mmCIF file of C-alpha atoms and ligand atoms in Angstrom:
data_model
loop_
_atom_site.group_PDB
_atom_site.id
_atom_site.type_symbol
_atom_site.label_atom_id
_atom_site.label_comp_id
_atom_site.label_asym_id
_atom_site.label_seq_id
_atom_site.Cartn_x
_atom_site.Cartn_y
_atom_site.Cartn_z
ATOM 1 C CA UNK A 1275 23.336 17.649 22.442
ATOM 2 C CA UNK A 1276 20.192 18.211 20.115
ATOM 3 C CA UNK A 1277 16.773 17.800 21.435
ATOM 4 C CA UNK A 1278 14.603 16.508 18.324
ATOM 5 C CA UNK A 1279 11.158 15.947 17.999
ATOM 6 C CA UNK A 1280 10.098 12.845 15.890
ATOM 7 C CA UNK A 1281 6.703 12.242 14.678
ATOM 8 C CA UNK A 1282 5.259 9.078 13.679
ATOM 9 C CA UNK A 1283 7.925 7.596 15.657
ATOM 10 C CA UNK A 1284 6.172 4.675 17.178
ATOM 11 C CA UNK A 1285 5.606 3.601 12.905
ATOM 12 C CA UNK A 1286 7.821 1.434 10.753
ATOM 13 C CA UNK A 1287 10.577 4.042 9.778
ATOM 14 C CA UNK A 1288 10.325 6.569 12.330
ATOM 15 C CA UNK A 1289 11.364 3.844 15.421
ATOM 16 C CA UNK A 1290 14.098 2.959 13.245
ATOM 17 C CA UNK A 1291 15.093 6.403 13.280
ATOM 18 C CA UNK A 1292 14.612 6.538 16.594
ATOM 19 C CA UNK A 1293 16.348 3.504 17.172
ATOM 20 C CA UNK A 1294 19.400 4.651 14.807
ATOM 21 C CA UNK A 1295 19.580 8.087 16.391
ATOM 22 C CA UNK A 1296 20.261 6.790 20.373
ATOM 23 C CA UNK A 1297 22.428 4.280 18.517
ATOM 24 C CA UNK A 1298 24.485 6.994 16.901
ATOM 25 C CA UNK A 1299 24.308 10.190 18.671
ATOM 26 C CA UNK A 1300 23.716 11.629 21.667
ATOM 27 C CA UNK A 1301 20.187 13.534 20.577
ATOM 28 C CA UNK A 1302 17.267 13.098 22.969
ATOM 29 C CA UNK A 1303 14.345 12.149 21.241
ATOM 30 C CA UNK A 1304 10.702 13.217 21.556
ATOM 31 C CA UNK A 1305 8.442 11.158 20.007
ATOM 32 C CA UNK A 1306 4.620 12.709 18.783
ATOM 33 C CA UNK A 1307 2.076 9.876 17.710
ATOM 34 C CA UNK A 1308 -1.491 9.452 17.732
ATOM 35 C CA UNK A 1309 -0.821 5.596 17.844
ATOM 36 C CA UNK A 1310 -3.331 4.421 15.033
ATOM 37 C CA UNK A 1311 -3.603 1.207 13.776
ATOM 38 C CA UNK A 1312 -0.009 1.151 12.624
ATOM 39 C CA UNK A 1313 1.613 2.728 15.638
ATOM 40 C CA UNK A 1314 3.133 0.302 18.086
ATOM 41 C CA UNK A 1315 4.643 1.657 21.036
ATOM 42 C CA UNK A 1316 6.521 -1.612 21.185
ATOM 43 C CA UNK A 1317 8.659 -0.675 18.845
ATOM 44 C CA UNK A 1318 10.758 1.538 21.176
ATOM 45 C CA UNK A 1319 10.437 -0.803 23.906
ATOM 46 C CA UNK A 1320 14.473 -1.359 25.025
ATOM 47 C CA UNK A 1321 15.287 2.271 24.645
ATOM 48 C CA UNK A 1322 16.733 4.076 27.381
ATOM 49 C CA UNK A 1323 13.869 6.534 29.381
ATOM 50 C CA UNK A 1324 16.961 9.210 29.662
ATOM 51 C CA UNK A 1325 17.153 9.264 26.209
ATOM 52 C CA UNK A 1326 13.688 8.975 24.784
ATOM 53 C CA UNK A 1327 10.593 10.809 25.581
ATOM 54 C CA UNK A 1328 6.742 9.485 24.422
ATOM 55 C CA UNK A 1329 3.716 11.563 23.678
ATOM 56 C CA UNK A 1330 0.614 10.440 22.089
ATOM 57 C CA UNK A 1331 -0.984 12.610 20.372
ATOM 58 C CA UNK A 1332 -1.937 14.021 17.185
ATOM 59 C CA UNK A 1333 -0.067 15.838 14.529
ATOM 60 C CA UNK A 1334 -3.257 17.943 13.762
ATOM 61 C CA UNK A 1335 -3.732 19.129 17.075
ATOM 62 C CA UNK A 1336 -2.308 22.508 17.226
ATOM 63 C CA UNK A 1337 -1.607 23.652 20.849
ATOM 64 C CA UNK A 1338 0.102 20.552 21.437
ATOM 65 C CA UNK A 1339 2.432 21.009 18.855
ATOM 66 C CA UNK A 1340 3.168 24.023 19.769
ATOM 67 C CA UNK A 1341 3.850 23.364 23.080
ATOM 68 C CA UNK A 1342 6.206 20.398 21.777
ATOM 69 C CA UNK A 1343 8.717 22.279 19.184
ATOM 70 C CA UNK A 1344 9.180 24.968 21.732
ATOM 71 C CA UNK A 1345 11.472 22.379 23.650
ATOM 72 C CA UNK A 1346 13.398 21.025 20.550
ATOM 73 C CA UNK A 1347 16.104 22.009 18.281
ATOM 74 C CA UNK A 1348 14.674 20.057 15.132
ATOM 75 C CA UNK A 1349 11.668 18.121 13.929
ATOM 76 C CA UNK A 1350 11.782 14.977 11.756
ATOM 77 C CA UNK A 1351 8.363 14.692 10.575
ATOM 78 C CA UNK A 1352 7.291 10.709 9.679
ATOM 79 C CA UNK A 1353 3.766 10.579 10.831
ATOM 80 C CA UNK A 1354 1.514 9.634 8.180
ATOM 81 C CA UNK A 1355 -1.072 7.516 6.629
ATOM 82 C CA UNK A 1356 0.978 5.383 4.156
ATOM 83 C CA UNK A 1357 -0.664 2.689 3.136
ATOM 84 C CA UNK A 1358 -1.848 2.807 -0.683
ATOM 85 C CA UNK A 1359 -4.937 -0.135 -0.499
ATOM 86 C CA UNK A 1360 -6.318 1.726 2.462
ATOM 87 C CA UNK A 1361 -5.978 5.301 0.759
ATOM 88 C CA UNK A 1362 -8.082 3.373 -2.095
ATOM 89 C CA UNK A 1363 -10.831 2.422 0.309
ATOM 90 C CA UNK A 1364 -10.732 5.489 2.936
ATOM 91 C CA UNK A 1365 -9.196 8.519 1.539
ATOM 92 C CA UNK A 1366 -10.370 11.264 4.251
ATOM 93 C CA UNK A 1367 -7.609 10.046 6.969
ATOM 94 C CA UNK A 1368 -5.123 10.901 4.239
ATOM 95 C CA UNK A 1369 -5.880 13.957 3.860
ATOM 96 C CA UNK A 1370 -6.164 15.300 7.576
ATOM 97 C CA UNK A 1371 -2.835 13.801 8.236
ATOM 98 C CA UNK A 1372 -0.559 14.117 5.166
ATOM 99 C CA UNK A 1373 -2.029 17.563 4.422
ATOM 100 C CA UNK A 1374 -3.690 19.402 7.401
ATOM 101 C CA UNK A 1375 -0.850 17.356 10.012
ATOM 102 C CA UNK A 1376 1.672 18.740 7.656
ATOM 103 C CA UNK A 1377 0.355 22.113 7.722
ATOM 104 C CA UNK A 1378 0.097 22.519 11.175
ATOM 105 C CA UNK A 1379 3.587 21.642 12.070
ATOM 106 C CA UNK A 1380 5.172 23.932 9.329
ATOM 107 C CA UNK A 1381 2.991 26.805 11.103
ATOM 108 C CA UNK A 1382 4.685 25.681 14.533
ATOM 109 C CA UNK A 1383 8.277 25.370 12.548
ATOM 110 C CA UNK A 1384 7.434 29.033 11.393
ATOM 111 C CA UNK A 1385 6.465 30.350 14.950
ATOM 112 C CA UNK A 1386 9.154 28.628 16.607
ATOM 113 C CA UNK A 1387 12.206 29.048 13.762
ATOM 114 C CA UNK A 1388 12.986 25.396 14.062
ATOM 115 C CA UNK A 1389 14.856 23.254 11.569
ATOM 116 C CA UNK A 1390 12.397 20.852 10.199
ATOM 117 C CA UNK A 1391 13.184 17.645 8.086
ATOM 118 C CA UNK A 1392 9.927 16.703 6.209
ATOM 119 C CA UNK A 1393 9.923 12.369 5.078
ATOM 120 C CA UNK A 1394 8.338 11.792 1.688
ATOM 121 C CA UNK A 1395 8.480 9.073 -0.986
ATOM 122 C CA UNK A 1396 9.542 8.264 -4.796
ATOM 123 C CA UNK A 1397 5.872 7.757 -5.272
ATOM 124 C CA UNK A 1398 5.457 11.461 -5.871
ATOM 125 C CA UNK A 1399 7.021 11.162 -8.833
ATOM 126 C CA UNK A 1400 4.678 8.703 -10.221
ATOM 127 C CA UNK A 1401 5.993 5.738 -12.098
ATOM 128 C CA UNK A 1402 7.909 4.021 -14.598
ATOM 129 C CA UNK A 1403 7.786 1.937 -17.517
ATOM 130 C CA UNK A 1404 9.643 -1.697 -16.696
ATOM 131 C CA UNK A 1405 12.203 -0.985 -19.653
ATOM 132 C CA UNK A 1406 12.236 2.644 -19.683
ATOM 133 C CA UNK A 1407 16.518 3.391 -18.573
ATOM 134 C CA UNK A 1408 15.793 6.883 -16.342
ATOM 135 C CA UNK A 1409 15.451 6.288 -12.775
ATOM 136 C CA UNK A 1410 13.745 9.512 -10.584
ATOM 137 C CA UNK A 1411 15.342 12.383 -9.745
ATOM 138 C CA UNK A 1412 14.705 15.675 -7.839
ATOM 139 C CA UNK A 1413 13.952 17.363 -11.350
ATOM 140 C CA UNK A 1414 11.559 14.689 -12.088
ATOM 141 C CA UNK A 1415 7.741 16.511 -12.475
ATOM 142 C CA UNK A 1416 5.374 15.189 -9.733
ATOM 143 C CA UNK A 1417 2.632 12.962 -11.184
ATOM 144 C CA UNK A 1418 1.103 10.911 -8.101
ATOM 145 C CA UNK A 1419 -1.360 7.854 -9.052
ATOM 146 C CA UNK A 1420 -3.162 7.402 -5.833
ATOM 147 C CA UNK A 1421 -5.055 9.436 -2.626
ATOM 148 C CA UNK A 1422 -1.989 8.373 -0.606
ATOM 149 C CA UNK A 1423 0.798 9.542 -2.885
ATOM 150 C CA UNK A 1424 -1.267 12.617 -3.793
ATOM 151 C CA UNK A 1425 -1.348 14.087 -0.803
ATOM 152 C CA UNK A 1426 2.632 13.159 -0.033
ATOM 153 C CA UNK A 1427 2.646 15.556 -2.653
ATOM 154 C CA UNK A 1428 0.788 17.954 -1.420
ATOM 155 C CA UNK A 1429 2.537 18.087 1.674
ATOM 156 C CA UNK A 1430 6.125 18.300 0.023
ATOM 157 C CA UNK A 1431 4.780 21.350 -1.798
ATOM 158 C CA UNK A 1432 3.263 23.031 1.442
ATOM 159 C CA UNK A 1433 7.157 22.131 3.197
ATOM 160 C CA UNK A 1434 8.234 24.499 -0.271
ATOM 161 C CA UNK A 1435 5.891 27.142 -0.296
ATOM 162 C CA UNK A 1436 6.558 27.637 3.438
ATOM 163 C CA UNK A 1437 10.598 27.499 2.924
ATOM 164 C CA UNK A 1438 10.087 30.383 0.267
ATOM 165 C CA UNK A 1439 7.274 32.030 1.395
ATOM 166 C CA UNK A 1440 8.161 31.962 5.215
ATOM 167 C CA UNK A 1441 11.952 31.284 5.444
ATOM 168 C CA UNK A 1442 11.364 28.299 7.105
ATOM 169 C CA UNK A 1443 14.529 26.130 7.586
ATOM 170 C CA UNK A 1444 13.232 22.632 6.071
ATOM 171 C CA UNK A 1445 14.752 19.987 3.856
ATOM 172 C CA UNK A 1446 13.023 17.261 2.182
ATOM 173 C CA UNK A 1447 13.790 13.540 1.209
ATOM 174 C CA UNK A 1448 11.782 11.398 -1.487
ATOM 175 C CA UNK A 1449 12.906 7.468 -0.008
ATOM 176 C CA UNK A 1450 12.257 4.573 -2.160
ATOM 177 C CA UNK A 1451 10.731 1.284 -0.645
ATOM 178 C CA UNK A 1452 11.826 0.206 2.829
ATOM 179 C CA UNK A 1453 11.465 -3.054 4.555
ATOM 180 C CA UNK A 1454 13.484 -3.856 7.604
ATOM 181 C CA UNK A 1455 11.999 -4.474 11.300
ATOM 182 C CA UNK A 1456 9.068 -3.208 13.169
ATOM 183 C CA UNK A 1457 7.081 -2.781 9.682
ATOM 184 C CA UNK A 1458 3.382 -3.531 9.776
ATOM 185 C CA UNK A 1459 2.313 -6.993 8.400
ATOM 186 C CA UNK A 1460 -0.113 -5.136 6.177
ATOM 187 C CA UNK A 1461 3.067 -4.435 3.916
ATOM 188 C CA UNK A 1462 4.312 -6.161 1.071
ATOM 189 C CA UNK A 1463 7.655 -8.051 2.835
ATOM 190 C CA UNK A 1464 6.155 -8.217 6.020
ATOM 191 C CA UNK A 1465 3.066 -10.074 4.795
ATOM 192 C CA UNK A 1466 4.892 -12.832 2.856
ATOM 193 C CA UNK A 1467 6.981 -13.465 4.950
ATOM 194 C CA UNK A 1468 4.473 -13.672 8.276
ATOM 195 C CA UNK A 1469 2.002 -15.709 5.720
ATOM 196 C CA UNK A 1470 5.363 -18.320 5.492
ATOM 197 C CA UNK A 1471 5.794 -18.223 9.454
ATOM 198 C CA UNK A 1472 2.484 -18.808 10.146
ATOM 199 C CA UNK A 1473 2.010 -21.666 7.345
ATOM 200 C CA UNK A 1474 -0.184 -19.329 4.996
ATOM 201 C CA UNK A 1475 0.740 -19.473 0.572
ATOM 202 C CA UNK A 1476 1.957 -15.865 0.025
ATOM 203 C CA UNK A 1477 0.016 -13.566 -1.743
ATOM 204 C CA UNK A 1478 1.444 -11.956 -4.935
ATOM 205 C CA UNK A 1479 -0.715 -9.028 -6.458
ATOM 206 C CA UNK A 1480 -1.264 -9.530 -10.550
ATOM 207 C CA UNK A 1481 1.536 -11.247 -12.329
ATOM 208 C CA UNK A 1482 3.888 -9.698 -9.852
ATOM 209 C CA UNK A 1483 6.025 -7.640 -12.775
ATOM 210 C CA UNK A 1484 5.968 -4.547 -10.433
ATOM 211 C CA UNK A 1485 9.203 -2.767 -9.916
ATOM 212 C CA UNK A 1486 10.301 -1.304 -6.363
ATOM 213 C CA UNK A 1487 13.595 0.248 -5.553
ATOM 214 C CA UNK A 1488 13.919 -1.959 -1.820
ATOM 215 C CA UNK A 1489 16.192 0.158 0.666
ATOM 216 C CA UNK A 1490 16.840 -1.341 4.417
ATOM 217 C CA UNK A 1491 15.114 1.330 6.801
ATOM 218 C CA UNK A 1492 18.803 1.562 8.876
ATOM 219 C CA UNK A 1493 20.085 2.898 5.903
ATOM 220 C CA UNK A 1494 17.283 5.607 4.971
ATOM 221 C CA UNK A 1495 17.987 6.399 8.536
ATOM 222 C CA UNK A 1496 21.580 7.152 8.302
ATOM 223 C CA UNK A 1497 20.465 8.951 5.218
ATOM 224 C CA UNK A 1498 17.904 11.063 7.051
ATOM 225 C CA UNK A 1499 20.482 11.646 9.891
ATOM 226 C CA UNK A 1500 23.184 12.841 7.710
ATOM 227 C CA UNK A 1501 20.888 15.135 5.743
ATOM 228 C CA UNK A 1502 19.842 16.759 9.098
ATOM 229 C CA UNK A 1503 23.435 17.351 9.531
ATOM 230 C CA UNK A 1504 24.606 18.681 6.255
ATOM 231 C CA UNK A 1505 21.459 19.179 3.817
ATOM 232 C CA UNK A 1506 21.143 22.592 2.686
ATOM 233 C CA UNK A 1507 17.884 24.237 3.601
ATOM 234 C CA UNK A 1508 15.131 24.708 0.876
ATOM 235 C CA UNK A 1509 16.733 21.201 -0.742
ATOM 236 C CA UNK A 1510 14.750 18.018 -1.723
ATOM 237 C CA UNK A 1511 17.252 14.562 -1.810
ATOM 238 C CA UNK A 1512 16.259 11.558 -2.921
ATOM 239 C CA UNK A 1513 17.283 8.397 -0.892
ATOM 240 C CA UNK A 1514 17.747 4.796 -2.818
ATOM 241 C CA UNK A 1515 20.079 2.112 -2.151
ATOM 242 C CA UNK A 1516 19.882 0.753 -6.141
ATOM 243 C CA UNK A 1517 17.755 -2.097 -5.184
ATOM 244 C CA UNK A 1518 15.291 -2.223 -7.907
ATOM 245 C CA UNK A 1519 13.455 -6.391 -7.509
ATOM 246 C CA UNK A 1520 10.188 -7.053 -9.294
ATOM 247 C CA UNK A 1521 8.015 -8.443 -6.497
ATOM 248 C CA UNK A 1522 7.880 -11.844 -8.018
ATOM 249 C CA UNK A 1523 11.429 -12.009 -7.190
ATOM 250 C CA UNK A 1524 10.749 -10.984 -3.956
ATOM 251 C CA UNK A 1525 7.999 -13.150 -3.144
ATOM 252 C CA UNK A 1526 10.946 -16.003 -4.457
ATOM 253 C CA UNK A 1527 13.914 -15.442 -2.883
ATOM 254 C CA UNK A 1528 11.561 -15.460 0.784
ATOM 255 C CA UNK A 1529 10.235 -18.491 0.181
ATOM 256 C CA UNK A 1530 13.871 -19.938 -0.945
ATOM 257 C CA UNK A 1531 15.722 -18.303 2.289
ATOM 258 C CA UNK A 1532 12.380 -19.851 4.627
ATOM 259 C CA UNK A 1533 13.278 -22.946 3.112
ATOM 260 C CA UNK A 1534 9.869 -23.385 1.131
ATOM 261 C CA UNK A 1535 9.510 -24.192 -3.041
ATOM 262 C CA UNK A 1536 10.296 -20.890 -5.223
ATOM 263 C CA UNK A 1537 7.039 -21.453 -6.267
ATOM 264 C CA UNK A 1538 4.762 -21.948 -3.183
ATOM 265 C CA UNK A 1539 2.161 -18.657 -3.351
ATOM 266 C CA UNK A 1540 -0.790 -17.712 -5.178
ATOM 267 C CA UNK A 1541 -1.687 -14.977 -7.541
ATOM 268 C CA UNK A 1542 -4.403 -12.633 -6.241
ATOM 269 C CA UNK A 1543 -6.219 -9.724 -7.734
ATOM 270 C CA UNK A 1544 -3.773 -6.855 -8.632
ATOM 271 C CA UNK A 1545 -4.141 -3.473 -6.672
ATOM 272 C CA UNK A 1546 -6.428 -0.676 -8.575
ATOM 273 C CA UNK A 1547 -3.856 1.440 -10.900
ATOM 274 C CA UNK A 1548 -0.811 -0.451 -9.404
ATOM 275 C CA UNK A 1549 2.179 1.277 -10.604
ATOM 276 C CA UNK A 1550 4.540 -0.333 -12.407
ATOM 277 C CA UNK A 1551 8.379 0.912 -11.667
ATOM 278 C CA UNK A 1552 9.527 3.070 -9.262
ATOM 279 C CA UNK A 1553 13.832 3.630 -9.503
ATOM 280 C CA UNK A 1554 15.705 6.276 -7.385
ATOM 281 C CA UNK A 1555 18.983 8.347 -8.413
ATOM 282 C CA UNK A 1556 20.482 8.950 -5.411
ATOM 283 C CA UNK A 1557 23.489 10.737 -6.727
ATOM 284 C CA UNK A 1558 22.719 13.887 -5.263
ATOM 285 C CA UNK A 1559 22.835 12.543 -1.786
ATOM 286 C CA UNK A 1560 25.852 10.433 -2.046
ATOM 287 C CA UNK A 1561 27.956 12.792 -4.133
ATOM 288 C CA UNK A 1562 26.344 16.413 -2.527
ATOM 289 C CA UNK A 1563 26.442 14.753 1.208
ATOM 290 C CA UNK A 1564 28.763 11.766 0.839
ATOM 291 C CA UNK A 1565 25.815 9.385 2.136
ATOM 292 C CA UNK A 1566 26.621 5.774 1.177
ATOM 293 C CA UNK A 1567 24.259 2.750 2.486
ATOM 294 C CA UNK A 1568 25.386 0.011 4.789
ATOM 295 C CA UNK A 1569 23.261 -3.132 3.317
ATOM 296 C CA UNK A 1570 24.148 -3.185 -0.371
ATOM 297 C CA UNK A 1571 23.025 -6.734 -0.617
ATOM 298 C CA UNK A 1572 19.234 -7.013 -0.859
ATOM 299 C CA UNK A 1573 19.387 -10.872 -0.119
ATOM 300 C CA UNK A 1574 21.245 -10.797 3.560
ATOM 301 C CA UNK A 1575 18.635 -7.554 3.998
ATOM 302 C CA UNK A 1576 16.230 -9.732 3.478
ATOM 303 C CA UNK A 1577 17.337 -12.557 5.228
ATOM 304 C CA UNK A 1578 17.894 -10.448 8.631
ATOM 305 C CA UNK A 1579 14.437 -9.217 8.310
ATOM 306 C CA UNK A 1580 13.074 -12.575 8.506
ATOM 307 C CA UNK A 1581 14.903 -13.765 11.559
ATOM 308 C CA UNK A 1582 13.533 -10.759 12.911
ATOM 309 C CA UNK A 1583 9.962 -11.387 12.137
ATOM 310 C CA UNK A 1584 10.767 -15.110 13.380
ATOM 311 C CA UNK A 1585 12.520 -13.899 16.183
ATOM 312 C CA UNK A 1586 9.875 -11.493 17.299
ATOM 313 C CA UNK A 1587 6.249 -13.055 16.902
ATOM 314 C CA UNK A 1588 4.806 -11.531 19.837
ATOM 315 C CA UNK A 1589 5.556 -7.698 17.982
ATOM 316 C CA UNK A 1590 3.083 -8.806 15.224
ATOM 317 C CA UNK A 1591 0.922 -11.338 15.737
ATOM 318 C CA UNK A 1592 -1.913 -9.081 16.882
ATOM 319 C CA UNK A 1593 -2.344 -7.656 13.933
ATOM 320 C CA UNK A 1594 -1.802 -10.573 11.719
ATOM 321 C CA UNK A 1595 -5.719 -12.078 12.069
ATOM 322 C CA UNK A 1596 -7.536 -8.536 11.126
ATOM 323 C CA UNK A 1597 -4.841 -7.754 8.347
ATOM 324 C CA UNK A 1598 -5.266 -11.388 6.717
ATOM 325 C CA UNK A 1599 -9.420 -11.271 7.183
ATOM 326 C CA UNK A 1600 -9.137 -7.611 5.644
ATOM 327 C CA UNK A 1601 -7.556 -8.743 2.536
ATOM 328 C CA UNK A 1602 -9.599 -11.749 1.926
ATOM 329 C CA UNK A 1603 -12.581 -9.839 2.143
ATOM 330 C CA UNK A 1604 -11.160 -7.639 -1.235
ATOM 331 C CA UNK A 1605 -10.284 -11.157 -2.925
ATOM 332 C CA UNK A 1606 -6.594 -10.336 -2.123
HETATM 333 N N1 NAD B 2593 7.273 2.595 4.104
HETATM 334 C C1 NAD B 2593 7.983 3.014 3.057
HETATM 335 O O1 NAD B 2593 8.502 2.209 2.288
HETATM 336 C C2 NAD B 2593 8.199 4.500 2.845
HETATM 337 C C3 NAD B 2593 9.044 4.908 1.809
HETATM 338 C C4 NAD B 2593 9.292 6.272 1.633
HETATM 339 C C5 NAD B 2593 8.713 7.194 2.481
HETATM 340 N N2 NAD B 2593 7.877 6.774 3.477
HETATM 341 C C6 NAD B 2593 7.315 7.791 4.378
HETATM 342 O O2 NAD B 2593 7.855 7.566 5.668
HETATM 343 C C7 NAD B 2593 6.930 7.949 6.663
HETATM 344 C C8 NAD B 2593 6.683 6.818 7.620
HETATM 345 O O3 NAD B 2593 6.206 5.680 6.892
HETATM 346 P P1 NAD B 2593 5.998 4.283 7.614
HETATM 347 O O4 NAD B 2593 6.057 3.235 6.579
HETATM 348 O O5 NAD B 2593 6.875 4.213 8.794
HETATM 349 O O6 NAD B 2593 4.477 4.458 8.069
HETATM 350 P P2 NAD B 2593 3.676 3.770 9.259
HETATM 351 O O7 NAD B 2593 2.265 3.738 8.783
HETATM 352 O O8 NAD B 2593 4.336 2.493 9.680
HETATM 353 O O9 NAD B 2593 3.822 4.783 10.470
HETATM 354 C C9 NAD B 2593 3.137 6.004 10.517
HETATM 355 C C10 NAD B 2593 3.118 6.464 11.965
HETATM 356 O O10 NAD B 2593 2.476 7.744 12.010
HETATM 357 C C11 NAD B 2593 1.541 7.732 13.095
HETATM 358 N N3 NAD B 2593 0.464 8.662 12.758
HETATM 359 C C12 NAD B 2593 -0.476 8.538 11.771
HETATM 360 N N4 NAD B 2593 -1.299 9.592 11.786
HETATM 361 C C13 NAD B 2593 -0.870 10.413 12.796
HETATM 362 C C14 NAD B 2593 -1.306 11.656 13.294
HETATM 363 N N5 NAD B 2593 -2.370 12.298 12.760
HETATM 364 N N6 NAD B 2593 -0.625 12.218 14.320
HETATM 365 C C15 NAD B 2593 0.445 11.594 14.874
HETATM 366 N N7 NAD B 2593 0.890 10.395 14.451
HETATM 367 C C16 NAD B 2593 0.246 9.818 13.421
HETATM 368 C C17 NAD B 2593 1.048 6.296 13.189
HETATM 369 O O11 NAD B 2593 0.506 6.013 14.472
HETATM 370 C C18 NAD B 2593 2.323 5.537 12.896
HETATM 371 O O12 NAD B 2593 3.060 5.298 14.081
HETATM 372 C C19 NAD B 2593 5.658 8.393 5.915
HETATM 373 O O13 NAD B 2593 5.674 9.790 5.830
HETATM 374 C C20 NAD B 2593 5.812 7.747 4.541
HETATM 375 O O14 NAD B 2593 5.169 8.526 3.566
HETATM 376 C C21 NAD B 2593 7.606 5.449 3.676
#
């Protein structure tokens, strides 16, 4: 049995994790969040109180940390501020969290000696022309465009520096886009597809040429899970399911599977230095590890994400008023 200690695990990805892990192995699961405006402890409503443990707290709060990793085996560190328009409006949150939480867990990985599985994104890397034919890899130079991926960045080279400098026993994995359940309607998928639900035009930033590599979160879960099994300490692997969609395909194919005309949305300002491509080589992982995702398909992805948002109205409509009035008052 391993005792692990998840943070950010009342967000998006991390209560999939969570979710995935008491679905697939016996681990007992501590989860560490401060519960800000994209935590939900709703999300691991349904999951067995044997199994799965709740604290809310803060990452940058030091005593409670350490109090929390001396009663695990491993950490799998989510908790972050990850969304890009708000890192563009209010970078300071960014910082404390994706840098100073970052720092003060590797200190308690240090003290304690435990294995410690730090969650990062492609957007390190920058991004891509639409035509150019390389995808990312883990040789790829960092070259972040924004306060949010910027200090992703920063905290993947403090996980590094404290692998060589301390011998601490960490891994790291760059994941491309996710969308799948419990994801807040601020993002991307989420938002078009609420904005259908609730009779609303979606909203498609510029001319909508941008590039993301989509990945269902169950399967950067199994990827995360397997790399805590068998990832070799001090490596970086990067997670991608080949699911590269410019978002005006996207934006399509939901309003085709909801039943509405391809072209029912409207164009709205484009985000401050947007970037253009992002495309993961996984090969490491799946050659290295022997990962392979589940959901190969982007479409029935997609399509079980919507029943899910139909099927489960009362997990987001609080936040659908504020997130819609937020974005109309930036024109977007
Ligand atoms: N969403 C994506 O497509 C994507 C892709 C690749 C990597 N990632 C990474 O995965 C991780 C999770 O992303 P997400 O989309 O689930 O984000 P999210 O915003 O949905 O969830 C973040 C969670 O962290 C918690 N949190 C924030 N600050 C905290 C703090 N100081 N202390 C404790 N908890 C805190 C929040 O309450 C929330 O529950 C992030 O590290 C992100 O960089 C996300």
């Amino acid at each position: 049995m391993t005792r692990l200690l998840v943070t950010g695990g009342a967000g998006f990805i991390g209560s999939n994790f969570v979710h995935y892990m008491v679905e697939n192995s016996d681990a007992h699961v501590s989860v560490l969040d401060a519960l800000t405006y994209a935590g939900n402890r709703a999300s691991l409503d349904g999951l067995p109180k044997d199994r799965v443990r709740f604290i809310h707290g803060d990452i940058t709060d030091a005593e409670l940390v350490d109090e929390l990793f001396a009663d695990v085996d491993a950490v799998v560190h989510y908790a972050a501020e990850s969304h890009n328009d708000n890192s563009l409006h209010s970078p300071r949150p960014f910082l404390d969290t994706n840098i100073v939480g970052t720092y003060t867990l590797l200190e308690a990985a240090r003290k304690h000696d435990r294995r410690f599985h730090h969650i990062s994104t492609d957007e390190v890397y920058g991004d891509l022309e639409l035509d150019d034919p390389q995808r990312f890899t883990e040789q790829t130079p960092y070259n972040p465009s924004s306060p949010y991926s910027s200090t992703k960045a920063g905290s993947d080279l403090l996980v590094r520096a404290w692998v060589r400098s301390f011998g601490v026993r960490a891994t790291i994995s760059n994941c491309s886009n996710n969308y799948g359940p419990y994801q807040h309607v601020e993002k991307f998928i989420p938002r078009q597809i609420t904005n259908v639900i609730r009779g609303i035009r979606p909203k498609l930033y510029g001319a909508g040429e941008n590039v993301r590599d989509w990945i269902h979160a169950n399967d950067h879960s199994s990827a995360v899970a397997t790399i805590l099994d068998k990832g070799v300490i001090g490596e970086t692997y990067l997670i991608g399911a080949d699911g590269e969609r410019n978002n005006k395909d996207v934006v399509e194919l939901i309003l085709e599977i909801m039943g509405q005309p391809r072209d029912a949305y409207d164009h709205v300002t484009d985000r401050a230095g947007h970037d253009l491509r992002y495309a993961i080589d996984s090969t490491k992982l799946r050659t290295e590890l022997g990962w392979t995702p589940s959901f190969s398909d982007f479409e029935s992805g997609l399509a079980a994400t919507i029943d899910w948002y139909r099927e489960n109205e009362s997990w987001w409509a609080p936040a659908k008023d504020a997130t819609e009035a937020f974005y109309a008052s930036k024109g977007q």
